[in-house]
Short mmCIF file of C-alpha atoms in Angstrom, two decimals:
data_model
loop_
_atom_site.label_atom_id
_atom_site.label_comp_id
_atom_site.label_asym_id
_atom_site.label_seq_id
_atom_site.Cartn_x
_atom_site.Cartn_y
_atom_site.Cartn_z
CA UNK A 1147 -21.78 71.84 -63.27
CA UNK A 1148 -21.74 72.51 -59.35
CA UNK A 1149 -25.46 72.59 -57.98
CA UNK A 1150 -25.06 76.38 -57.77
CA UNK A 1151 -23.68 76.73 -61.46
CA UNK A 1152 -26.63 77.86 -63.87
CA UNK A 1153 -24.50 78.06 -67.18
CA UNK A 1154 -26.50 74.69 -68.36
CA UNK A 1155 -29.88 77.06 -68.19
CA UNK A 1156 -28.24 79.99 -70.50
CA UNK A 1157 -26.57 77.93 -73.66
CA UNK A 1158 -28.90 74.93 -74.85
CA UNK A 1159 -26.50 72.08 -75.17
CA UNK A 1160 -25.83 71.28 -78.97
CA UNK A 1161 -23.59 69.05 -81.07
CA UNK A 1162 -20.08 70.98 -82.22
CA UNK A 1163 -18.95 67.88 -83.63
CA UNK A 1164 -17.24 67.67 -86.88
CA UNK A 1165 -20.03 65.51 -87.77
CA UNK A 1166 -22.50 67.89 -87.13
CA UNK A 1167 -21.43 69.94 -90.01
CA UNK A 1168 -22.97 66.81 -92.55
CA UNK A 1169 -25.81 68.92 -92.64
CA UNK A 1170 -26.73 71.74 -93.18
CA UNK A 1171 -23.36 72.89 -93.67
CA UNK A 1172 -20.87 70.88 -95.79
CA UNK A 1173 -17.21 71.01 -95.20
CA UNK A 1174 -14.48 70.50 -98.42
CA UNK A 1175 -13.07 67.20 -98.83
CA UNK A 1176 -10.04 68.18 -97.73
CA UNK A 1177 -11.25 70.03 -94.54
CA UNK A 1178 -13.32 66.69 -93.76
CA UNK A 1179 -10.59 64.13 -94.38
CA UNK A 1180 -8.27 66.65 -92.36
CA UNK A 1181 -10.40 67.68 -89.57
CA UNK A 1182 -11.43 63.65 -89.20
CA UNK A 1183 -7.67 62.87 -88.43
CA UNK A 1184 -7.54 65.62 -86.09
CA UNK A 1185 -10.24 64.11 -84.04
CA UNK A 1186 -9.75 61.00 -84.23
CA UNK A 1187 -5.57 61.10 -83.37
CA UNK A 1188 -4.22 59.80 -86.73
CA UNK A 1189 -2.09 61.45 -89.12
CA UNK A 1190 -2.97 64.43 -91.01
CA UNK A 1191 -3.49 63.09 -94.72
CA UNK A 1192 -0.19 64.68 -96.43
CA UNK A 1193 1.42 62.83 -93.27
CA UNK A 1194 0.39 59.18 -94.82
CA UNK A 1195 1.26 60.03 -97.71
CA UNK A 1196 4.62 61.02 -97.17
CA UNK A 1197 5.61 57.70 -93.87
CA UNK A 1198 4.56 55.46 -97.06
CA UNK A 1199 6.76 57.21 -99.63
CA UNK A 1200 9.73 58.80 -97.87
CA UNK A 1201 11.10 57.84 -94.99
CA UNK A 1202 12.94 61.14 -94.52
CA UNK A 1203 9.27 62.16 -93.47
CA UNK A 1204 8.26 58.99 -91.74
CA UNK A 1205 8.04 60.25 -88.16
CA UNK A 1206 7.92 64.15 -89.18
CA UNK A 1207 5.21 66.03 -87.25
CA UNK A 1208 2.42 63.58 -88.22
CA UNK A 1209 -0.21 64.99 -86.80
CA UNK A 1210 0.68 68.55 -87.93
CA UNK A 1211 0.92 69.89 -84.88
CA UNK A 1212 4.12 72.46 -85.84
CA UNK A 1213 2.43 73.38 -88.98
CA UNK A 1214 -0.82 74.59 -86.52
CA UNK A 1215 1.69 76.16 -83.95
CA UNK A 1216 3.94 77.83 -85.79
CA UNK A 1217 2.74 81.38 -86.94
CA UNK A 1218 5.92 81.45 -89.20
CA UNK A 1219 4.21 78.75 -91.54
CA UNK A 1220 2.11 79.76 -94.77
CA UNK A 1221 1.67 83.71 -92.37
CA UNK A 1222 -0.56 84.18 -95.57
CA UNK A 1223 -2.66 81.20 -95.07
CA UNK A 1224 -3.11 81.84 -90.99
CA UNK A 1225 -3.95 85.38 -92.05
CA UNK A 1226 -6.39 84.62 -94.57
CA UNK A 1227 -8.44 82.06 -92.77
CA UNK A 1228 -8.63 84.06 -89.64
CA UNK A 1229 -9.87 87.26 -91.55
CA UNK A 1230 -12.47 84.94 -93.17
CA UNK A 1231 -13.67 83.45 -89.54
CA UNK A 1232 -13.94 87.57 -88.42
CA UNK A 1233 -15.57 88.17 -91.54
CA UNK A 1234 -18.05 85.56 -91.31
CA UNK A 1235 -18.78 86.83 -87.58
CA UNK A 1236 -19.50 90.17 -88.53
CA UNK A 1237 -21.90 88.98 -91.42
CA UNK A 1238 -23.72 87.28 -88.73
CA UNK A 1239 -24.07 89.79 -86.47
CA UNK A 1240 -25.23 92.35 -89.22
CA UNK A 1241 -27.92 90.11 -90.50
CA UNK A 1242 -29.04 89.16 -87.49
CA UNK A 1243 -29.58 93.09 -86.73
CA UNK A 1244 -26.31 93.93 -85.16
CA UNK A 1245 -24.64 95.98 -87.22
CA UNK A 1246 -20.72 94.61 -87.10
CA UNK A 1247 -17.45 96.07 -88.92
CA UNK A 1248 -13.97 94.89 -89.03
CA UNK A 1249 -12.95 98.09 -90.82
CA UNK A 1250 -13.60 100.59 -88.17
CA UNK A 1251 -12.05 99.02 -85.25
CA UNK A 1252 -10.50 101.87 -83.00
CA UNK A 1253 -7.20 101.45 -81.79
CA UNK A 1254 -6.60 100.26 -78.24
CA UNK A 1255 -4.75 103.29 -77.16
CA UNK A 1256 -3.28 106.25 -79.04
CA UNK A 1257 0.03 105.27 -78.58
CA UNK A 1258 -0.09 102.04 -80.59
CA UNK A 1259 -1.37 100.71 -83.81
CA UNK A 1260 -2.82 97.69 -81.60
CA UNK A 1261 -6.65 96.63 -82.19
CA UNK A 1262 -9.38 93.94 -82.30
CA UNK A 1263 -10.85 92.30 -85.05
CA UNK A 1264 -14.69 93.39 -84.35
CA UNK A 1265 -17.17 96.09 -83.07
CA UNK A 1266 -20.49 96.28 -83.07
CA UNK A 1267 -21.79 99.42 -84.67
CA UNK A 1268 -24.73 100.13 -81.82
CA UNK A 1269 -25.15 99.00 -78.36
CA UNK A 1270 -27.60 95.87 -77.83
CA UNK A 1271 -25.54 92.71 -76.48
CA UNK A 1272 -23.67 94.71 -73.44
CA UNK A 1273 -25.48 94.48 -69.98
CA UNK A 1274 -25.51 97.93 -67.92
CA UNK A 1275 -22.52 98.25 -65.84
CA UNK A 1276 -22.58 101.69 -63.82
CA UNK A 1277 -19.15 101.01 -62.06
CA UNK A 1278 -17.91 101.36 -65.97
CA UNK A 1279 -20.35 103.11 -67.02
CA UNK A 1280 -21.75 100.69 -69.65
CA UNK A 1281 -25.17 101.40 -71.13
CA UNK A 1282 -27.57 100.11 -73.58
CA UNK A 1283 -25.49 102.25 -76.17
CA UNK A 1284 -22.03 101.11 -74.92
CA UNK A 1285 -20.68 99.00 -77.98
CA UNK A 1286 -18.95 95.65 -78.34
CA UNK A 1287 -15.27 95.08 -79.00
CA UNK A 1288 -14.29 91.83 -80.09
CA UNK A 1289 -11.03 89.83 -80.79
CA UNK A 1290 -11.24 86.62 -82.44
CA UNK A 1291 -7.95 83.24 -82.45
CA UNK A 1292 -8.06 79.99 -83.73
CA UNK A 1293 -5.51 78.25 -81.67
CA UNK A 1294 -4.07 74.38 -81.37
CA UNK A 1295 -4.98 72.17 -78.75
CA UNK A 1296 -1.34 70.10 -78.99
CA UNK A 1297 1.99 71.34 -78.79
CA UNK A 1298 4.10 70.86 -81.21
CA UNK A 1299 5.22 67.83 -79.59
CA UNK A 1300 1.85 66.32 -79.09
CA UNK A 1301 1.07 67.11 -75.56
CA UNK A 1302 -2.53 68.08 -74.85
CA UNK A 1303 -3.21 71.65 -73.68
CA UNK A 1304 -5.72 71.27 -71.00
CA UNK A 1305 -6.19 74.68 -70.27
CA UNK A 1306 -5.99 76.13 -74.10
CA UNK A 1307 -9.29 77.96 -74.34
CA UNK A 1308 -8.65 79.38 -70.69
CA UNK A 1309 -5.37 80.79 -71.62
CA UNK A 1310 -6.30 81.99 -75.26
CA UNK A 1311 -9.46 84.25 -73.07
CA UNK A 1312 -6.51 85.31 -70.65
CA UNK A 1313 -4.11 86.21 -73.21
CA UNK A 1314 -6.65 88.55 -74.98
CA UNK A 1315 -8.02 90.06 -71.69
CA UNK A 1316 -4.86 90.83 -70.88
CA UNK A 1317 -3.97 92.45 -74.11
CA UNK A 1318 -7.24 94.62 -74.56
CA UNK A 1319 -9.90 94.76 -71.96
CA UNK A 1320 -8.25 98.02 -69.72
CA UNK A 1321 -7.45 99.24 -72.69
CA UNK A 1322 -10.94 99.27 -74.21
CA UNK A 1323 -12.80 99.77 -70.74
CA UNK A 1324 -10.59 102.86 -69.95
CA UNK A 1325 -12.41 103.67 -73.71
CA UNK A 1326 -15.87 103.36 -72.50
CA UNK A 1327 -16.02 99.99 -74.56
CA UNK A 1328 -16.56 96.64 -73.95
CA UNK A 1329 -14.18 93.59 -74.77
CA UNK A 1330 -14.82 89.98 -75.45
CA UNK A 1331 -12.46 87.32 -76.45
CA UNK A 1332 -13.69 85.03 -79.22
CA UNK A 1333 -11.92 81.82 -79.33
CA UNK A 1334 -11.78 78.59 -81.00
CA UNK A 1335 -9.87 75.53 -80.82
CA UNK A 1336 -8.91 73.22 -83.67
CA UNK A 1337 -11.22 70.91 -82.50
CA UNK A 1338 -14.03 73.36 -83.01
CA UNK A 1339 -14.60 73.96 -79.35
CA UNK A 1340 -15.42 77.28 -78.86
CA UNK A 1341 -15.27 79.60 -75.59
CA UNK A 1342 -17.49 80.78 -73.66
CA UNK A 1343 -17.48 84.21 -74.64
CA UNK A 1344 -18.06 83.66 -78.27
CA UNK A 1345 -20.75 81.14 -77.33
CA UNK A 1346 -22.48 83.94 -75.34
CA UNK A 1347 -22.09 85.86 -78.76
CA UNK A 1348 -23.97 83.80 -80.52
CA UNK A 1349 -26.32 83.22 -77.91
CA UNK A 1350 -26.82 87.18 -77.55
CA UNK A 1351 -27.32 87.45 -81.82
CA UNK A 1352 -29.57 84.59 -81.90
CA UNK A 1353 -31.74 85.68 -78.80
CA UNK A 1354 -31.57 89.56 -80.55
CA UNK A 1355 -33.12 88.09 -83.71
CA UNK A 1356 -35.71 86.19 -82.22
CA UNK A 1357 -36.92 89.18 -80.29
CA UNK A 1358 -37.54 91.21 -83.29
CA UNK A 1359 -39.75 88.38 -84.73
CA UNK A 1360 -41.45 87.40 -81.78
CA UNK A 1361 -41.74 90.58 -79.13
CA UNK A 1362 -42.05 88.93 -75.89
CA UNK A 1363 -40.65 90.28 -71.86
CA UNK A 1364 -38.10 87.61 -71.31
CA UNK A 1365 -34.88 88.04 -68.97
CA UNK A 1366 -31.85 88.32 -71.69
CA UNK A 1367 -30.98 84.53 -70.53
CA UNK A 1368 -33.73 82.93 -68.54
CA UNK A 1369 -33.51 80.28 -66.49
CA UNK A 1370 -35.52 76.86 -67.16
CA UNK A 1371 -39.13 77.12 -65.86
CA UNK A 1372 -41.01 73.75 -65.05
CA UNK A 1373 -44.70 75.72 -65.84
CA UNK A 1374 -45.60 75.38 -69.73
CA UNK A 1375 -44.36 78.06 -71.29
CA UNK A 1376 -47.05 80.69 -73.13
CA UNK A 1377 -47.53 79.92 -76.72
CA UNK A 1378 -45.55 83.10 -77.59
CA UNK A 1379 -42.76 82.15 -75.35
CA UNK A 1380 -42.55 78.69 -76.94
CA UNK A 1381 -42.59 80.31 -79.86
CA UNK A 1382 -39.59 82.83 -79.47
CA UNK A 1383 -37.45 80.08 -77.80
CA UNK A 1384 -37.84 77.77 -80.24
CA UNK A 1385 -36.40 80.25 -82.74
CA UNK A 1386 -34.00 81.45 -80.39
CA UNK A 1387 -32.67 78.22 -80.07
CA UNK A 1388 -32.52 77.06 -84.41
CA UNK A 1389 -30.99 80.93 -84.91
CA UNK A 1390 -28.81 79.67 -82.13
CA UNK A 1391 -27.64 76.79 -83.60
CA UNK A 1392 -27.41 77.47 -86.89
CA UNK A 1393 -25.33 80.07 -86.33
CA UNK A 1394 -22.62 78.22 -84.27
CA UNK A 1395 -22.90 75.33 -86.96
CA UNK A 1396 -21.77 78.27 -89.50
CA UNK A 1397 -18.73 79.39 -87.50
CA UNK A 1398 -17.81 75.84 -86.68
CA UNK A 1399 -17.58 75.34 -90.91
CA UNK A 1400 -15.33 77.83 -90.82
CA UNK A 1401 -13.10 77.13 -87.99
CA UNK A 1402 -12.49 73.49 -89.25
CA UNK A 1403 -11.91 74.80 -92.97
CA UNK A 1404 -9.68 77.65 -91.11
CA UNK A 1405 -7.43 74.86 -89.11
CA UNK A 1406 -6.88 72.75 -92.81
CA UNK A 1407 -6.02 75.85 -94.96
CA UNK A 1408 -3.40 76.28 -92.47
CA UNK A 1409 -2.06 72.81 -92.12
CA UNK A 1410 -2.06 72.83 -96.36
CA UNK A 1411 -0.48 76.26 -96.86
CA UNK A 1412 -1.07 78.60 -99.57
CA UNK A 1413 1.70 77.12 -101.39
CA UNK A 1414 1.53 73.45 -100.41
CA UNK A 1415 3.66 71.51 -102.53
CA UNK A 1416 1.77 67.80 -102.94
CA UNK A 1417 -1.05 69.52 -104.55
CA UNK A 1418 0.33 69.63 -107.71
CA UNK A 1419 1.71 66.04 -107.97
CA UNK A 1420 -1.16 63.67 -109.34
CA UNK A 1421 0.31 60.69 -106.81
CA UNK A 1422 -0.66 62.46 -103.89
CA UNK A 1423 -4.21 63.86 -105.57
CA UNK A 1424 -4.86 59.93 -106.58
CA UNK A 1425 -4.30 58.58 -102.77
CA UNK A 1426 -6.28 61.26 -101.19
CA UNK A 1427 -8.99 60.46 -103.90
CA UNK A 1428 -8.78 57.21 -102.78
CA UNK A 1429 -9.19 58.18 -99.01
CA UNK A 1430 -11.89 60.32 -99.15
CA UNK A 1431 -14.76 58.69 -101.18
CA UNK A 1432 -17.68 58.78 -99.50
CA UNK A 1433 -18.31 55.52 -96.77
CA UNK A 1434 -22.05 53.90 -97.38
CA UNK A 1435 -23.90 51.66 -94.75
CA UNK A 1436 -23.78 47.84 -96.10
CA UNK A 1437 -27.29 45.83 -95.85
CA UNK A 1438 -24.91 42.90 -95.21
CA UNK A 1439 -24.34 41.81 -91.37
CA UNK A 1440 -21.55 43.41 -89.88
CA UNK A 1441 -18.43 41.29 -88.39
CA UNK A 1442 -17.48 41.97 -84.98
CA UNK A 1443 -14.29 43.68 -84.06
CA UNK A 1444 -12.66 40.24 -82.92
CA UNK A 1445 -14.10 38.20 -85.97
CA UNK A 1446 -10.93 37.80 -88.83
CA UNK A 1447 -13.57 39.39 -91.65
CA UNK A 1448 -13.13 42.86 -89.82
CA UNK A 1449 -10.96 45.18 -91.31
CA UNK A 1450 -10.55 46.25 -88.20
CA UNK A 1451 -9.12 43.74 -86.71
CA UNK A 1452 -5.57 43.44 -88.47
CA UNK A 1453 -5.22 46.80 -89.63
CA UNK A 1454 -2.70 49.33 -87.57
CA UNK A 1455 -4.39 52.18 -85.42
CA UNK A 1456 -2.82 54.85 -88.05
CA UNK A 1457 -5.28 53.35 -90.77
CA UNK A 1458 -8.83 53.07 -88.93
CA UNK A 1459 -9.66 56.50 -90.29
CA UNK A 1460 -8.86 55.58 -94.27
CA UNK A 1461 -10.99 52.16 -93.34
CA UNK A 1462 -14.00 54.16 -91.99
CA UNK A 1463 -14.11 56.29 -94.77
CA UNK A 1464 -13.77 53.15 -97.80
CA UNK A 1465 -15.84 53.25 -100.31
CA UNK A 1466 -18.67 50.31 -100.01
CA UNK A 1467 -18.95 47.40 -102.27
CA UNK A 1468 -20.02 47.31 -105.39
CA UNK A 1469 -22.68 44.66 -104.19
CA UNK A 1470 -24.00 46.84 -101.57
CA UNK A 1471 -27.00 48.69 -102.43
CA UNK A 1472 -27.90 52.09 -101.72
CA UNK A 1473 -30.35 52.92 -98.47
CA UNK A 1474 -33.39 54.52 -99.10
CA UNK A 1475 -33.78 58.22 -98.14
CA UNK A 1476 -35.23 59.14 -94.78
CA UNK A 1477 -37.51 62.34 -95.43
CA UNK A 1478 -36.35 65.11 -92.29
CA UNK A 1479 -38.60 67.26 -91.04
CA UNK A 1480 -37.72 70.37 -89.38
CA UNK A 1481 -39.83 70.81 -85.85
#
């Protein structure tokens, strides 16, 4: 940030990592063995399959990058997971005591059937605005897209969640504001990177829910004060800050399950044919630390050091030897 930019003070910097979600939240196989190829910048797992068994497919959108582009693929499938990402939104507002629906969205404008996905049901996360006449009543219009960050050729969007904010600003905020309503984009990449607006969301739920357990006079997002905070004040933003968190880690389960149901497709063919089911089996069991010492990179006992860049993420996630023992648990305590 430049040495004017405060944004660092406002959103307590947090893993969004896919491997974040190991706990508390656990992802399907399929959206971890998916989501892990995304990341890392191998093939998607149907992809394998198919280079090592027909070479009609060999070099066919590996990385499923149409499949996440195209809105014409499995249109049930991108439907259903983005109602389920709006749906877990509004659950989160509502029970952290901000009443959301996706029912009883109002339309844009009269002259269209266009509308978001969210509102808030009673004022509470919009700051006063008297040049639009926003008050502490004025409620909360929200619009939520999972979008790619590759084209369908591979080439990184640098700009994605940027344009995906633009694109819905452009679509609904004079609508809404001519309303007397506020508008905020909610977006998400597949990558689980999420935009600022919907991380001010869950900032504003999380920093709602913590004042109604612990009542203290705090500016909506303060900045970071070198003096020792009072014990009531610790207290609230230390459960600002797990609501906080928790709450992203939810959405980020769902985003990442989201991006795989639509790279599979309702109908998706290999998931009836027991090949395929056997090498994703094989793929996916869970990888173990070994007590034994591990060979370096360059050394010829690392798998690593013969085996193609396509297969590092099948090697990471091999099962263990039989020889290796399992590691003791490490008891976690929650501060």
């Amino acid at each position: 940030p430049g040495s004017g930019d405060t944004e660092s003070d406002y959103h307590r910097h947090r893993p969004t990592g896919l491997l974040a979600l190991l706990c508390p939240f656990e992802l399907s196989n399929a959206a971890f063995i998916t989501s892990s190829a995304l990341l890392l910048g191998t093939p998607v797992p149907h992809a394998l399959y198919l280079r090592a068994n027909n070479p009609l497919y060999a070099q066919f959108d590996v990385f499923g990058d149409k499949l996440l582009n195209d809105s014409s693929h499995a249109s049930h499938s991108r439907t259903q997971s983005h109602d389920h990402i709006t749906s877990v939104l509004a659950d989160l507002a509502t029970q952290h005591g901000l009443p959301t629906s996706i029912k009883n969205v109002p339309f844009a404008d009269s002259h269209s059937q266009r509308r978001a996905d969210l509102v808030t049901c009673r004022g509470g996360l919009v700051r006063p605005n008297p040049r639009l006449n926003f008050g502490p009543s004025t409620l909360l219009v929200m619009d939520f897209e999972l979008g790619h960050t590759f084209t369908s050729s591979h080439q990184f969007k640098p700009q994605n969640i940027a344009n995906m904010e633009l694109q819905k600003r452009s679509k609904y905020l004079s609508a809404y504001h001519d309303a007397g309503l506020a508008f905020a984009p909610l977006v998400s990449n597949s990558l689980g990177q999420f935009g600022p607006d919907l991380l001010r969301f869950l900032w504003g739920l999380a920093d709602h829910a913590a004042r109604n357990q612990v009542p203290v006079e705090l500016q909506d997002l303060p900045h970071l004060d070198l003096d020792s905070p009072a014990p009531a004040q610790a207290a609230f933003q230390r459960l600002r800050s797990l609501i906080y968190v928790q709450a992203s880690y939810r959405i980020l389960a769902a985003v990442f399950e989201g991006v795989t149901e639509r790279i599979y497709g309702r109908t998706f063919a290999l998931r009836t044919l027991p090949a395929y089911q056997r090498s994703l089996a094989e793929r996916s069991q869970p990888w173990l630390p070994s007590s034994h010492p591990v060979a370096s990179l360059d050394s010829p006992a690392s798998p690593l050091s013969a085996a193609p860049p396509h297969s590092y993420s099948s090697i990471l996630l091999q099962p263990p030897s039989s020889s290796s023992p399992l590691p003791a648990p490490i008891p976690v305590q929650l501060a």
